[in-house]
Amino acid sequence: MKTQNYAIIDIGSNTMRLVIYEKTKSNRLKEIENVKASSRLRTFLEEDNTLNQAGIDRLIDTLKSFQEVLATYTLQDTICAATAAIRQAVNKKEIETQIVQKTGLNIRILSEEEEAYYGYLAVVHSTSLKEGITVDIGGGSTEVTYFENRELKDSHSFPFGALTLKDFFKKSIPTTEELTTLRQYLREQFATLPWLKDREVKLVAIGGSARNLAQIHQNLESYPLAGLHEYQMFQKDIIEVSSYLTSLKPSKLAKVEGLSKDRADIIIPAIEVFHCLYQTIQAESLILSRKGLRDGVLYEHLAKESDSSLYPNVLEESIQELVNDYDLDRKHIRHVQNLTEQVFDFCKENGLIQLDKQDRKLLKMASFLFNLGEYIDSESSPQHTFYLLANRTIDGLEHRERVKLALVASFKNKTVFNQFIQPYKSWFLKDERRKLLELGSLLKFTYCLDATRRQIVDRIDFKLKKKNILIRVYTKANAMPEEYQAEKQKKHLEKAIGKDVELEFIADSQM
Amino acid sequence: MKTQNYAIIDIGSNTMRLVIYEKTKSNRLKEIENVKASSRLRTFLEEDNTLNQAGIDRLIDTLKSFQEVLATYTLQDTICAATAAIRQAVNKKEIETQIVQKTGLNIRILSEEEEAYYGYLAVVHSTSLKEGITVDIGGGSTEVTYFENRELKDSHSFPFGALTLKDFFKKSIPTTEELTTLRQYLREQFATLPWLKDREVKLVAIGGSARNLAQIHQNLESYPLAGLHEYQMFQKDIIEVSSYLTSLKPSKLAKVEGLSKDRADIIIPAIEVFHCLYQTIQAESLILSRKGLRDGVLYEHLAKESDSSLYPNVLEESIQELVNDYDLDRKHIRHVQNLTEQVFDFCKENGLIQLDKQDRKLLKMASFLFNLGEYIDSESSPQHTFYLLANRTIDGLEHRERVKLALVASFKNKTVFNQFIQPYKSWFLKDERRKLLELGSLLKFTYCLDATRRQIVDRIDFKLKKKNILIRVYTKANAMPEEYQAEKQKKHLEKAIGKDVELEFIADSQM
């Protein structure tokens, strides 16, 4: 099958962007090109909301330069979507006509409802959140939605965005009075939507301003993980960034780590929007979504094309993507999962380890990905496994969950575990850390039982003795390598369950 | 093309191992299976050097269990090689006959010369060293070779190995007298080969004992990098490990981090061999080679099969492997290399950066691999690039060189550079660090000139003005994305050369 490429051009009030996605063999959308142009179309809007000819020319020039990039790819589809800057222009028909004439491109001018809907769609396609409020601050509009059970319940588009809100300030750094006025205005605006008030759900922030907020915070905190998607912040974190930025001299603002130059003048009003909305809904926390409008448009397009669900099981699909991308052996995985279940049940039933549903889920997920770092280098594969899982975006997993998965799937021994967990120690209680160690030990042991990946173990049974546990391993044939490995690694399991383990390997011929 | 798999069974005195390699599309040999069995055949040698029937049975049982693993693969070839344990047995004909009868496997009993030769071959195939002395400590023999201009000059096999040398000690931890006697013996042995004395070259250590020595040292030092291949140690490091191990209680020895259980009793005599040899040759340093006998045998086999050189340009091939494995765009690379050369020459000729041959080489290598971490995730790709290049084995590069390559190829900005270099700061002088920063800045800039990977830039020229430098970029067509990126990133170049840069983009139509 040939790879399929899709292009999306996104015409925003502040930025225009061309993104080309490749649909990989595992149906993942991989960005292979991302070209940004700072258009600031909004500044070409006349007082009567006409986009003047200079603005139209700029828009068309940018589209033309994007087309030259497009020409170097074989594309399945090209979608060109425009938001508030064009939608709000009174001469939008004229703009459309000029664009078609001069570039041949058909643009879709998204309605307010559509713009909000695609943001929501991107979120349910790239996170596991069941309920939440999304917010996407554009240059000239701000979309909010509320979803429950992953379904869209309410949505609204406010006619203000980061670019228009900066008019509340005379200079790039606002005075206290200016800030107060802006906050007052925002609070009133949000109060017009009763479904926002005291929702007590997560606030999911979409778009460039949100990304910049998260990046600045990660830099301030020397955050040890890579990746922004599903990064979590609390009110105190938003206040920290806001106080930091408003305390700077104007000349220092553009140099803040994590802040893109062309957002320096709009980041402060944007943060106020997040903060006021956070307070209005009494949010549990703010979660960043790296996927937004563009992705939502594409998801819908692909779902139509392939007749697939608009509400996928995101996490499950992410795990399957990893299995594909890192060439993992599915037979081996299923076999290890089966053995792991048996050991898990035995330990749980006999109270050897305190285990619950969540542990079972985590263990299952980790058993899909155990030792996937081998793909990079067979040397130091536990370290590569930990690095990849902790630092790669896994749609549907928040960062803390990613680290848990990484710790269990990379388990080698206690020392290495402690090394890996070191920078994240404060993220987990002592009991949680011990649990992760135990789950890793258990998985490492069952993994050894298929050391040669030929599913030689037929079944296992357990006998709880006074002083130890006898595990009988019935194999289809001589399983010397498995026995060697299991004997060597059983010490981790012994520590986890606090009992000695006696192994007895029984080959078919002896049965 | 179907993938080709090769199996090697290595019958040593201490360990038997089955390794299955896959020859990847980039001709790299990737270990896909590695099964170890602790055979200790040596312990079945009678006083008259007959391997007794219990030993032969053990050998055959292990081979049979290996065969069951072999049966699950489609193999191009299976090579079964035996070393000292069989070579030194007086009944080796009988052993061979029994193996053929009971397993159908033909074993190659390597001569002393062959054993030494294959160790040497592995080293010149996986490092860039021009000259050195290799040492491979087996259970029952120790091979040393000297090579110069990558050609084998001398070789010898001593009839002692880690297993036989431990007879110098009564218990696992030797007394001071026992150590002195052992050292005396080793010094005398090495003195019989005049070509060892005061060679003042690098000592390349091969085999399991060497790997364990390096692992223990890495653990003691909390070494920040992954990977053993081409790890470097000095005399003080060997002494550090040796003093640490001999100071332990016997019960603690087996629990030392980095030491495999089944080597606990032979690691101390093995380290003495490395140390005495280090002193005899007045080594520059000890370099670990993870590639050894098995790999040498396979390299020869493959070279015969494909009629290729036995003395490849290791580093160049490693870089090409990476280009293949991480799906990098060769046209884009060549274009960026060309632009980089031009900027490099201009900076060098005008003394803007102090640049030499080594810098050019490093920059060229980095330009092959710039931003390869995109393969993992387009988010945080600089971090992924740095991680991969610093922590993955790159045959032909010592660790310090690997880190230099990683820093230049992952360059994003000064802050991120400083973050990445932090754990390795002491490895480089201040001037070296600045140079790496400058090279990264330069490469980042030329990379932007092909932001859309369509080789739009036709040529560039430079004008050194009083206050700044004018770079004129002539493009085949409108190059808006390149211009946008280059304007954004030129600040790094400006800092590197200490002058402002003025960019002028001139499209074909304007020419």
GROMACS .gro file of C-alpha atoms in nm, chain A residues 192-401:
model
  210
  192THR     CA    1  -2.332   3.482   2.974
  193LEU     CA    2  -2.300   3.104   2.936
  194PRO     CA    3  -2.466   2.935   3.234
  195TRP     CA    4  -2.329   2.594   3.134
  196LEU     CA    5  -1.977   2.708   3.216
  197LYS     CA    6  -2.033   2.801   3.577
  198ASP     CA    7  -1.884   2.569   3.840
  199ARG     CA    8  -1.865   2.272   3.607
  200GLU     CA    9  -1.571   2.135   3.804
  201VAL     CA   10  -1.426   1.945   3.510
  202LYS     CA   11  -1.095   1.967   3.331
  203LEU     CA   12  -1.028   2.264   3.111
  204VAL     CA   13  -0.872   2.148   2.786
  205ALA     CA   14  -0.672   2.423   2.620
  206ILE     CA   15  -0.611   2.418   2.245
  207GLY     CA   16  -0.406   2.633   2.011
  208GLY     CA   17  -0.082   2.825   1.991
  209SER     CA   18  -0.131   3.047   2.296
  210ALA     CA   19  -0.203   2.744   2.511
  211ARG     CA   20   0.108   2.570   2.378
  212ASN     CA   21   0.315   2.874   2.462
  213LEU     CA   22   0.170   2.892   2.813
  214ALA     CA   23   0.264   2.528   2.871
  215GLN     CA   24   0.609   2.569   2.721
  216ILE     CA   25   0.689   2.869   2.937
  217HIS     CA   26   0.575   2.681   3.244
  218GLN     CA   27   0.778   2.371   3.155
  219ASN     CA   28   1.085   2.591   3.119
  220LEU     CA   29   1.025   2.769   3.449
  221GLU     CA   30   0.991   2.433   3.623
  222SER     CA   31   1.277   2.255   3.438
  223TYR     CA   32   1.020   1.993   3.356
  224PRO     CA   33   1.194   1.658   3.309
  225LEU     CA   34   0.970   1.511   3.038
  226ALA     CA   35   0.946   1.588   2.669
  227GLY     CA   36   0.619   1.671   2.505
  228LEU     CA   37   0.333   1.912   2.555
  229HIS     CA   38   0.029   1.705   2.469
  230GLU     CA   39  -0.175   1.634   2.784
  231TYR     CA   40   0.055   1.845   2.999
  232GLN     CA   41  -0.130   1.937   3.316
  233MET     CA   42  -0.132   2.270   3.496
  234PHE     CA   43  -0.314   2.402   3.801
  235GLN     CA   44  -0.434   2.750   3.889
  236LYS     CA   45  -0.115   2.825   4.080
  237ASP     CA   46   0.085   2.737   3.768
  238ILE     CA   47  -0.114   2.976   3.550
  239ILE     CA   48  -0.067   3.249   3.809
  240GLU     CA   49   0.305   3.171   3.823
  241VAL     CA   50   0.347   3.222   3.449
  242SER     CA   51   0.125   3.528   3.444
  243SER     CA   52   0.308   3.698   3.733
  244TYR     CA   53   0.640   3.614   3.575
  245LEU     CA   54   0.547   3.767   3.239
  246THR     CA   55   0.384   4.082   3.377
  247SER     CA   56   0.688   4.145   3.598
  248LEU     CA   57   0.923   4.160   3.299
  249LYS     CA   58   1.054   4.463   3.120
  250PRO     CA   59   0.895   4.486   2.774
  251SER     CA   60   1.231   4.425   2.606
  252LYS     CA   61   1.270   4.095   2.794
  253LEU     CA   62   0.929   3.963   2.702
  254ALA     CA   63   1.020   3.853   2.350
  255LYS     CA   64   1.316   3.659   2.489
  256VAL     CA   65   1.123   3.439   2.731
  257GLU     CA   66   1.210   3.072   2.684
  258GLY     CA   67   0.923   2.880   2.531
  259LEU     CA   68   0.748   3.187   2.396
  260SER     CA   69   0.748   3.235   2.020
  261LYS     CA   70   0.848   3.580   1.911
  262ASP     CA   71   0.531   3.643   1.716
  263ARG     CA   72   0.316   3.571   2.018
  264ALA     CA   73   0.502   3.792   2.262
  265ASP     CA   74   0.240   4.068   2.249
  266ILE     CA   75  -0.065   3.843   2.276
  267ILE     CA   76   0.040   3.587   2.535
  268ILE     CA   77  -0.061   3.796   2.838
  269PRO     CA   78  -0.423   3.856   2.726
  270ALA     CA   79  -0.446   3.489   2.621
  271ILE     CA   80  -0.336   3.372   2.965
  272GLU     CA   81  -0.603   3.592   3.119
  273VAL     CA   82  -0.864   3.410   2.913
  274PHE     CA   83  -0.742   3.072   3.042
  275HIS     CA   84  -0.726   3.197   3.397
  276CYS     CA   85  -1.072   3.358   3.405
  277LEU     CA   86  -1.227   3.056   3.240
  278TYR     CA   87  -1.045   2.828   3.485
  279GLN     CA   88  -1.201   3.022   3.769
  280THR     CA   89  -1.545   3.037   3.610
  281ILE     CA   90  -1.570   2.663   3.565
  282GLN     CA   91  -1.379   2.592   3.889
  283ALA     CA   92  -1.161   2.364   3.682
  284GLU     CA   93  -0.998   2.050   3.820
  285SER     CA   94  -0.692   2.136   3.616
  286LEU     CA   95  -0.590   2.265   3.276
  287ILE     CA   96  -0.481   2.003   3.023
  288LEU     CA   97  -0.305   2.104   2.707
  289SER     CA   98  -0.413   1.949   2.380
  290ARG     CA   99  -0.161   1.977   2.101
  291LYS     CA  100  -0.425   1.863   1.860
  292GLY     CA  101  -0.666   2.132   1.752
  293LEU     CA  102  -0.877   2.269   1.473
  294ARG     CA  103  -0.666   2.131   1.187
  295ASP     CA  104  -0.660   1.785   1.334
  296GLY     CA  105  -1.034   1.793   1.397
  297VAL     CA  106  -1.102   1.883   1.035
  298LEU     CA  107  -0.880   1.600   0.920
  299TYR     CA  108  -1.026   1.342   1.160
  300GLU     CA  109  -1.373   1.414   1.027
  301HIS     CA  110  -1.252   1.391   0.671
  302LEU     CA  111  -1.080   1.058   0.731
  303ALA     CA  112  -1.373   0.915   0.925
  304LYS     CA  113  -1.603   0.996   0.632
  305GLU     CA  114  -1.357   0.844   0.390
  306SER     CA  115  -1.312   0.520   0.579
  307ASP     CA  116  -1.649   0.502   0.747
  308SER     CA  117  -1.479   0.466   1.086
  309SER     CA  118  -1.592   0.589   1.422
  310LEU     CA  119  -1.562   0.950   1.520
  311TYR     CA  120  -1.519   0.841   1.881
  312PRO     CA  121  -1.231   0.596   1.886
  313ASN     CA  122  -1.075   0.428   2.184
  314VAL     CA  123  -0.779   0.662   2.175
  315LEU     CA  124  -0.549   0.489   2.419
  316GLU     CA  125  -0.598   0.146   2.272
  317GLU     CA  126  -0.522   0.279   1.927
  318SER     CA  127  -0.209   0.455   2.052
  319ILE     CA  128  -0.082   0.132   2.200
  320GLN     CA  129  -0.146  -0.051   1.875
  321GLU     CA  130   0.039   0.221   1.689
  322LEU     CA  131   0.340   0.167   1.910
  323VAL     CA  132   0.320  -0.208   1.855
  324ASN     CA  133   0.327  -0.142   1.481
  325ASP     CA  134   0.586   0.134   1.476
  326TYR     CA  135   0.832  -0.062   1.686
  327ASP     CA  136   0.775  -0.390   1.507
  328LEU     CA  137   0.666  -0.585   1.813
  329ASP     CA  138   0.581  -0.955   1.799
  330ARG     CA  139   0.206  -0.996   1.857
  331LYS     CA  140   0.213  -1.371   1.924
  332HIS     CA  141   0.478  -1.323   2.187
  333ILE     CA  142   0.278  -1.038   2.342
  334ARG     CA  143  -0.043  -1.241   2.365
  335HIS     CA  144   0.143  -1.533   2.519
  336VAL     CA  145   0.313  -1.315   2.780
  337GLN     CA  146  -0.018  -1.144   2.856
  338ASN     CA  147  -0.179  -1.478   2.920
  339LEU     CA  148   0.099  -1.587   3.158
  340THR     CA  149   0.094  -1.248   3.327
  341GLU     CA  150  -0.279  -1.275   3.392
  342GLN     CA  151  -0.224  -1.611   3.561
  343VAL     CA  152   0.054  -1.486   3.787
  344PHE     CA  153  -0.147  -1.172   3.858
  345ASP     CA  154  -0.455  -1.369   3.959
  346PHE     CA  155  -0.253  -1.600   4.180
  347CYS     CA  156  -0.082  -1.311   4.357
  348LYS     CA  157  -0.410  -1.126   4.398
  349GLU     CA  158  -0.611  -1.422   4.523
  350ASN     CA  159  -0.347  -1.509   4.778
  351GLY     CA  160  -0.292  -1.152   4.886
  352LEU     CA  161   0.077  -1.168   4.794
  353ILE     CA  162   0.057  -0.825   4.633
  354GLN     CA  163  -0.229  -0.581   4.686
  355LEU     CA  164  -0.365  -0.556   4.335
  356ASP     CA  165  -0.666  -0.384   4.186
  357LYS     CA  166  -0.834  -0.321   3.852
  358GLN     CA  167  -0.611  -0.025   3.769
  359ASP     CA  168  -0.303  -0.239   3.825
  360ARG     CA  169  -0.437  -0.503   3.591
  361LYS     CA  170  -0.499  -0.239   3.326
  362LEU     CA  171  -0.153  -0.089   3.362
  363LEU     CA  172   0.010  -0.431   3.354
  364LYS     CA  173  -0.177  -0.526   3.040
  365MET     CA  174  -0.075  -0.205   2.867
  366ALA     CA  175   0.287  -0.252   2.974
  367SER     CA  176   0.283  -0.610   2.852
  368PHE     CA  177   0.213  -0.480   2.501
  369LEU     CA  178   0.520  -0.261   2.511
  370PHE     CA  179   0.767  -0.446   2.733
  371ASN     CA  180   1.122  -0.387   2.614
  372LEU     CA  181   1.024  -0.203   2.296
  373GLY     CA  182   1.347  -0.004   2.319
  374GLU     CA  183   1.521  -0.300   2.160
  375TYR     CA  184   1.419  -0.137   1.836
  376ILE     CA  185   1.675   0.137   1.895
  377ASP     CA  186   1.959  -0.081   2.014
  378SER     CA  187   1.967  -0.422   2.175
  379GLU     CA  188   2.224  -0.273   2.410
  380SER     CA  189   2.071  -0.076   2.698
  381SER     CA  190   1.723  -0.156   2.578
  382PRO     CA  191   1.559  -0.092   2.920
  383GLN     CA  192   1.687   0.264   2.910
  384HIS     CA  193   1.565   0.313   2.554
  385THR     CA  194   1.228   0.166   2.649
  386PHE     CA  195   1.194   0.402   2.941
  387TYR     CA  196   1.302   0.701   2.737
  388LEU     CA  197   1.069   0.631   2.448
  389LEU     CA  198   0.759   0.565   2.654
  390ALA     CA  199   0.815   0.851   2.895
  391ASN     CA  200   0.903   1.109   2.632
  392ARG     CA  201   0.699   1.022   2.329
  393THR     CA  202   0.345   1.151   2.299
  394ILE     CA  203   0.099   0.870   2.366
  395ASP     CA  204  -0.245   1.000   2.281
  396GLY     CA  205  -0.483   0.919   2.562
  397LEU     CA  206  -0.226   0.914   2.843
  398GLU     CA  207  -0.145   1.200   3.074
  399HIS     CA  208   0.221   1.246   3.159
  400ARG     CA  209   0.206   1.081   3.498
  401GLU     CA  210   0.042   0.774   3.348
   0.00000   0.00000   0.00000
